[in-house]
Amino acid sequence: MAERIGVYVCHCGSNIAGTVDVEEATRWAGENLPGVAIARDYKFLCSSLGQALIRDDIQEHGLTRVVVAACSPHLHEKTFRRACANAGLNSFLLQMANIREHVSWVTRSKEAATEKVKSLIAGAVARVQHHRPLEPTPVPVNPHTLVIGGGIAGIQAALELADAGYPVYLVEREPSIGGHMAQFDKTFPTLDCAACILTPKMSEVGQHEHIKLLTWSELEEVSGSIGNFKARIRRKARYVKEETCTGCGLCIEKCPRKVVDEVFEAGMGYRKAIYTPFPQAVPKIPVIDPKSCIWFERQRCRACEKLCPTNAIDFDQQDEILEVDVGNIILATGWDLFDCRRIPQYGYGRLANVFTSLEFERMCNASGPTGGRVVLRDGVTEPESVCIVHCVGSRDSHYNPYCSGICCMLSLKMGHLILEKTGAKVYACYIDMRPNKKDYEEFYQRLLEEGMLFVRGKVAEVTDVARTPPEEGKLIVQVEDTLLGKQRRIPVDMVVLMGAIEQRRDARETGLKVGISCSMAGWFIERHPKLDPIATMTEGIFIAGACQGPKDIPDAVAQGAAAAARVAGMISKGTVMIEPVVATIDEEKCSGCRICNNLCPFNAIDFLDDEKVSRVNAVLCKGCGTCVAACPAAAITGAHFSTEQVEAEIDGLLWDAGGDGEPAPTDQPELAPAATE
Amino acid sequence: MERERFEPRIIGFFCNWCSYRAADGAGTARVKYAPNVRVIRLMCSGRVDPSFVLKALASGADGVLIAGCHPGECHYIEQNYKTMRRYAMLTQTLRALGISERRVRLVWASAAEGTQLAAAVDEMVEDLRLLGPLHWSANLREEDHEAAFEHILHEHEQAMEVTR
Ligand SMILES: Cc1cc2nc3c(=O)[nH]c(=O)nc-3n(C[C@H](O)[C@H](O)[C@H](O)COP(=O)(O)OP(=O)(O)OC[C@H]3O[C@@H](n4cnc5c(N)ncnc54)[C@H](O)[C@@H]3O)c2cc1C
Ligand code: SF4
Ligand code: SF4
Ligand code: FES
């Protein structure tokens, strides 16, 4: 045991030292663990002074291994590896013991916590002796980037990269980019027109020399890893030739089939079977929806084909699969609206004049189904009074515990639009007003002045059952006004539900395709909630916009740009270093049984017919270690997770278990004489 | 009474991507749970060699908790299905050795399920308290030990041959 190990135990201020006797654990490690040359505790090891301490010790005391007992390796392993490398010690000769997330933050008793810390340090010390120096492998970064989702976040990310000269594939599942923002009329808090600020960006995307726009397309599959992903993209049959179509729109005009548009118009308006979701669509090229097209239904019509001046209609088109090679992937898949039917007492779907926020947004839009007029479901009557209900499906443990973040401002925006367009009385029933960003509070004050009426209380019910004559023919909002301390029944003509912003219904599947997961609330999980909100645990996969959590347009734009900056940095550097955690087969030991061959999901193991042994292709191996665990000849070594290392860690962790020699207890019926089958 | 309570020692094998992060998440959320589990981070639950489990029990652990990503969510596509097969084999071997299979548990925890993972630890600790200490080395004769290893390797080999 010639290794000289340095053990460093972090206080992390009071985060660790508050629950763990750090000095005692350090003293104990120094005095009892074999190989430990030096053991120190320090207030904040991750600080530059803390790192310098380790670096200097390595040089002055000739340390050959380092154990850092601190936070999770997911947080600071890189930091301490760098500290080792700076002192000339191979960075893989470090092992961390996670004594914060796994001990101090989860344990009540100081005594028990300190004992657990000792075990974790003992495990790390035992393991680190078996570490081998490893070198990260440099991997070239393909300069192409794949952006999934063409809402404002994806658009921003694509433009930032393309403007920097880097090629982008932008994949959007709908016929046009634009996302939800394209559905809005005005945007809070400035009330600038959504189309005016969005459409220039959309056309820029459409015309950009470095952006390959793939609308009406879906991500099928992703393989590879950072620097070199391979993505399969399904280009759904459009039945319109993109090269030939000029976007004149004649086909749309002449198509005889009209159906309710559930996506862009949120069910409020109609579209044709051949359509672009809205006039400013990018690209302007329409798609035929085979589910509503008369030709696909009963082999008749083809009016569009006959009328198209450029013969762009092609009913024989098939889905195509496009394979692209990219270095990084940005997910910007956005949000879906809470299904307001899930709260039956609010009456949505049953009471005609209860609307969702998205429906109302379309109604306010000058190019929307009502031409921008705010009217009841009958399409003509202007409401004389409207009640906006906040937090529908948000801040409610039955649905979503989180705050959707945008609804207070959305409600104010709607209040303003209703007052402006109709002069109706506008109530908002809120739990708390949270207009907490730049210029938001000012907007709230403005609406107070404009005469919007605020009722503090969570709405219990929306009903059409009148109790008094003034309630006849109205919708009655039943709410406890918590400021007045009494129940109120507010009769109105129209109710608008501020449905929660939720994760896309298919986000889980999308996440799995690229190897990232979702939180309990559904959002894609970021690498770090504060310090790295756009990266994920999977290198080379980034998230931006509302798919990471509810947010407004400015934040979605900021994240799109941030993700792009990160990717651009990597591309301009040209290479990334990837961990050399791969399997290798000792051909001397391999018996050629081929058990491992089929175990690898990445087909990284080849059988060499001549030598009759198996060999791992290090480029394909991702280092899961399953083959290592399976080889009956113990011929496979998993770098940095070798059997030796793990077994040493087990021994170390159980330093206090006295492996053998304890007296047999009598209360062990399950240990009746063992009978091996 | 409280002081003499049996404190089982549990070795945890947690995969890097979901369950280790779940445990980190429990920490960040300050969820309190029993301090009895000592976690080894592996890249995937597929790395859990059944001999690690036997080794842990033989070295004085009273239980072993294997945690991985939910089926279908393994970072390496499908390796946790192999973990499942191995686990089934392993429980048979344990039974043959007269060791309660309650001592070795396999649970799934996504990165978001810190609270659930913490609850699983608490539950296992309570259960091990009922079972009492294992004292493998004092209770098992060396021959049985060897036979068990042979047995498991053999079964394991067979199990792996038919995957996919
Ligand atoms: C009614 C309402 C009004 C609002 N008004 C305002 C406002 O006035 N001001 C403001 O700042 N914020 C407002 N917001 C918030 C705003 O909508 C969001 O901040 C913004 O839409 C987030 O943009 P995004 O790009 O992240 O997502 P989205 O706009 O949802 O765009 C995501 C895009 O990705 C596509 N996509 C999804 N999944 C896939 C897939 N698997 N493959 C390919 N493509 C996919 C979608 O089709 C969509 O085009 C409002 C929200 C609501 C509910
Ligand atoms: S399992 Fe082991 S012995 Fe069998 S082929 Fe693979 S490396 Fe060789
Ligand atoms: S460690 Fe995993 S990825 Fe690498 S060769 Fe073995 S099974 Fe394949
Ligand atoms: S990575 Fe978690 S089980 Fe495979």
XYZ file of C-alpha atoms in Angstrom, chain A residues 95-432:
338
model
C -12.708 10.054 -5.428
C -15.499 12.040 -3.835
C -17.577 11.033 -0.830
C -21.003 12.623 -0.993
C -21.479 13.734 2.597
C -23.823 16.642 1.957
C -26.702 15.426 -0.258
C -26.388 11.881 1.090
C -25.678 12.659 4.742
C -25.863 16.104 6.306
C -28.979 17.225 4.497
C -30.919 14.024 5.087
C -29.922 12.977 8.592
C -31.285 14.314 11.856
C -28.851 12.982 14.440
C -25.359 14.445 14.456
C -23.948 11.252 15.897
C -25.451 9.049 13.184
C -24.456 11.515 10.486
C -20.855 11.592 11.662
C -20.708 7.787 11.711
C -22.114 7.603 8.202
C -19.574 10.160 7.019
C -16.783 8.005 8.431
C -18.063 5.033 6.454
C -18.336 6.996 3.235
C -14.811 8.326 3.662
C -13.532 4.830 4.427
C -15.226 3.580 1.261
C -13.683 6.333 -0.832
C -10.226 5.810 0.655
C -10.392 2.066 0.003
C -11.627 2.618 -3.532
C -9.238 5.364 -4.557
C -6.207 3.145 -3.979
C -7.361 1.083 -6.946
C -7.941 4.000 -9.249
C -5.926 4.085 -12.425
C -4.850 7.167 -14.307
C -7.132 7.757 -17.285
C -7.095 10.299 -20.056
C -10.283 11.868 -21.381
C -10.759 11.292 -25.077
C -10.939 14.344 -27.303
C -13.931 14.161 -29.654
C -14.458 16.542 -32.556
C -17.709 18.528 -32.392
C -19.877 18.442 -35.472
C -20.742 22.113 -36.119
C -24.367 21.324 -37.033
C -27.009 21.734 -34.335
C -30.466 20.240 -34.136
C -33.179 22.423 -32.603
C -36.465 20.671 -31.781
C -39.467 22.996 -31.586
C -39.985 26.229 -33.497
C -41.653 28.369 -30.834
C -40.039 31.621 -29.791
C -37.366 29.809 -27.757
C -36.377 27.490 -30.618
C -36.481 30.333 -33.133
C -34.165 32.425 -30.977
C -31.724 29.555 -30.487
C -31.667 28.768 -34.205
C -31.128 32.396 -35.199
C -28.327 32.982 -32.708
C -26.409 29.978 -33.999
C -27.114 30.652 -37.658
C -26.105 34.301 -37.294
C -22.824 33.121 -35.842
C -22.335 31.129 -39.020
C -23.176 27.691 -37.645
C -25.617 25.460 -39.531
C -28.889 24.539 -37.837
C -31.653 22.018 -38.492
C -34.866 23.360 -36.997
C -37.540 20.696 -36.586
C -41.163 21.727 -35.997
C -44.067 19.322 -35.890
C -46.733 21.777 -37.023
C -46.916 23.091 -40.614
C -45.430 26.428 -39.478
C -43.016 27.705 -36.883
C -44.158 30.327 -34.376
C -45.412 28.215 -31.493
C -47.891 29.673 -29.052
C -46.733 33.222 -29.475
C -48.153 33.222 -32.994
C -51.613 32.687 -31.506
C -51.582 35.847 -29.396
C -52.781 39.312 -30.254
C -50.917 41.499 -27.767
C -48.151 40.603 -25.371
C -47.815 41.780 -21.799
C -46.634 44.037 -20.288
C -45.862 46.317 -23.218
C -48.936 45.347 -25.215
C -46.956 45.221 -28.395
C -48.539 43.171 -31.083
C -47.263 39.599 -31.058
C -47.275 39.220 -34.811
C -45.331 42.473 -35.287
C -42.420 41.246 -33.209
C -42.622 37.569 -34.104
C -43.161 37.453 -37.857
C -39.905 39.228 -38.767
C -38.015 36.609 -36.792
C -39.995 33.837 -38.434
C -39.216 35.039 -41.930
C -35.581 35.459 -40.988
C -35.572 31.781 -40.027
C -37.283 30.875 -43.291
C -34.715 32.711 -45.367
C -31.550 32.101 -43.407
C -28.774 30.492 -45.392
C -27.630 28.513 -42.370
C -31.023 27.207 -41.247
C -32.541 24.108 -42.742
C -36.171 24.406 -41.690
C -38.006 21.103 -41.353
C -41.655 21.753 -40.514
C -44.388 19.100 -40.390
C -41.605 16.855 -39.085
C -40.936 14.815 -35.974
C -37.880 13.513 -34.237
C -37.856 9.726 -34.486
C -34.649 8.576 -32.923
C -31.284 9.811 -31.721
C -28.078 7.844 -31.375
C -24.489 8.778 -30.654
C -23.233 11.221 -28.070
C -21.994 14.756 -27.627
C -20.148 16.027 -30.650
C -21.558 13.336 -32.893
C -25.244 12.620 -32.678
C -27.166 10.984 -35.465
C -30.826 11.949 -35.597
C -33.579 10.358 -37.645
C -36.282 12.840 -38.553
C -39.610 11.881 -40.038
C -40.742 14.361 -42.644
C -44.458 13.734 -42.726
C -45.975 13.680 -46.184
C -47.194 17.205 -46.928
C -48.824 16.205 -50.220
C -47.483 19.497 -51.497
C -44.107 19.722 -53.250
C -42.048 22.238 -51.318
C -39.807 23.031 -54.284
C -42.727 23.852 -56.578
C -45.268 25.547 -54.294
C -45.195 29.337 -54.375
C -47.496 29.747 -51.415
C -50.186 31.547 -53.426
C -52.925 30.002 -51.293
C -55.361 29.304 -54.109
C -55.711 25.668 -53.041
C -56.671 26.702 -49.527
C -59.269 29.092 -50.844
C -60.844 26.459 -53.088
C -60.728 23.473 -50.757
C -64.347 22.552 -49.993
C -63.641 20.813 -46.654
C -63.751 22.981 -43.552
C -62.925 21.526 -40.133
C -62.567 22.913 -36.631
C -58.956 23.897 -35.980
C -58.153 22.437 -32.583
C -54.506 23.428 -32.607
C -53.928 26.955 -33.788
C -57.463 28.280 -33.298
C -57.841 26.337 -30.029
C -61.168 25.034 -31.327
C -62.536 28.550 -31.851
C -62.214 28.680 -35.611
C -61.994 26.649 -38.764
C -59.360 25.656 -41.250
C -59.472 23.815 -44.557
C -58.239 20.263 -45.175
C -55.304 21.859 -47.002
C -54.026 24.648 -44.820
C -51.387 26.810 -43.276
C -52.273 27.520 -39.659
C -52.230 31.296 -40.199
C -51.588 33.710 -43.054
C -48.045 34.703 -42.001
C -46.973 31.053 -41.687
C -43.346 30.179 -42.322
C -43.014 28.375 -44.596
C -46.032 29.500 -46.580
C -46.338 26.030 -48.045
C -49.588 24.381 -46.958
C -50.069 20.779 -45.842
C -52.939 18.431 -46.548
C -54.251 16.856 -43.398
C -55.157 13.339 -44.561
C -57.571 12.962 -41.636
C -59.851 15.674 -42.967
C -59.182 15.531 -46.727
C -62.088 14.254 -48.846
C -59.749 12.423 -51.205
C -58.289 10.353 -48.393
C -61.783 9.748 -47.037
C -63.576 8.633 -50.192
C -61.270 9.024 -53.179
C -63.019 12.077 -54.568
C -62.337 15.810 -54.985
C -58.646 16.695 -55.658
C -59.849 20.237 -56.239
C -56.540 21.624 -55.012
C -54.645 19.539 -57.538
C -56.764 20.814 -60.397
C -56.444 24.434 -59.343
C -52.792 24.666 -58.345
C -51.098 26.903 -60.934
C -47.717 25.254 -60.417
C -48.817 21.611 -60.121
C -47.381 21.400 -56.657
C -49.957 18.994 -55.224
C -48.753 15.395 -54.998
C -51.144 12.886 -53.491
C -48.570 10.105 -53.775
C -46.096 11.662 -51.409
C -44.899 9.391 -48.611
C -43.303 10.135 -45.255
C -39.568 10.479 -45.641
C -36.867 9.731 -43.145
C -34.019 12.188 -43.033
C -30.805 11.300 -41.209
C -28.741 14.200 -39.974
C -25.415 14.358 -38.148
C -25.224 17.016 -35.450
C -22.920 17.894 -32.591
C -25.534 19.184 -30.165
C -29.300 19.143 -29.692
C -31.501 21.872 -28.207
C -35.021 20.942 -27.106
C -37.479 23.847 -27.171
C -40.760 21.978 -27.290
C -42.776 24.413 -25.171
C -45.976 23.824 -23.228
C -49.540 22.522 -23.453
C -52.552 24.092 -21.765
C -54.138 22.375 -18.760
C -57.348 20.595 -19.755
C -59.901 22.772 -17.943
C -62.496 19.981 -18.129
C -60.565 18.325 -15.329
C -62.142 20.798 -12.903
C -65.825 20.077 -13.589
C -67.104 22.638 -11.079
C -65.740 25.412 -13.290
C -68.086 24.283 -16.034
C -65.754 24.387 -19.001
C -67.196 22.301 -21.846
C -70.614 22.321 -20.155
C -71.389 26.002 -19.761
C -71.082 27.676 -23.150
C -69.698 30.985 -21.970
C -66.824 29.603 -19.962
C -63.664 30.057 -22.058
C -60.031 29.027 -21.688
C -57.270 31.618 -21.846
C -56.110 30.288 -25.184
C -59.615 30.480 -26.668
C -59.887 34.016 -25.413
C -56.482 34.846 -26.858
C -57.700 33.762 -30.295
C -60.885 35.768 -29.852
C -58.892 38.942 -29.135
C -56.751 38.421 -32.205
C -57.709 40.720 -35.071
C -57.047 37.915 -37.534
C -58.784 35.375 -35.310
C -62.187 33.716 -35.589
C -64.188 36.734 -34.398
C -62.021 39.333 -36.069
C -60.858 40.504 -32.680
C -64.313 41.112 -31.191
C -64.924 39.902 -27.649
C -68.274 38.132 -27.843
C -70.160 35.299 -26.207
C -70.278 31.818 -27.704
C -73.223 32.915 -29.909
C -70.740 34.972 -31.883
C -72.654 38.274 -31.651
C -73.445 39.377 -28.099
C -70.864 41.483 -26.312
C -70.545 40.612 -22.625
C -71.456 43.273 -20.083
C -69.414 41.596 -17.394
C -66.536 39.116 -17.414
C -64.836 37.204 -14.606
C -61.277 35.964 -15.012
C -60.467 32.982 -12.789
C -56.798 32.635 -11.806
C -54.776 29.516 -10.971
C -56.962 26.975 -12.787
C -54.963 23.789 -12.312
C -51.985 25.680 -10.851
C -51.147 26.010 -7.152
C -53.543 23.199 -6.464
C -52.286 19.926 -5.034
C -54.972 18.021 -6.944
C -53.545 19.135 -10.281
C -50.257 21.029 -10.361
C -48.583 22.249 -7.201
C -46.515 24.847 -9.057
C -47.353 28.425 -10.039
C -47.664 28.830 -13.804
C -45.937 32.163 -13.461
C -47.617 33.946 -16.349
C -51.333 33.871 -15.511
C -51.464 36.975 -13.301
C -49.945 39.041 -16.088
C -52.076 37.257 -18.647
C -55.184 38.127 -16.649
C -54.144 41.795 -16.532
C -53.521 41.769 -20.271
C -56.944 40.275 -20.871
C -58.569 42.695 -18.457
C -57.077 45.543 -20.411
C -58.241 44.136 -23.746
C -61.789 43.542 -22.489
C -62.045 47.048 -21.047
C -60.690 48.498 -24.255
C -62.848 46.462 -26.599
C -66.149 46.251 -24.732
C -66.328 48.487 -21.715
C -67.610 45.479 -19.766
C -67.108 45.173 -16.034
C -64.063 42.942 -15.440
C -63.481 40.919 -12.284
C -60.385 38.855 -11.541
C -60.508 36.244 -8.775
C -56.962 35.590 -7.629
C -55.179 33.772 -4.812
C -52.184 36.138 -4.818
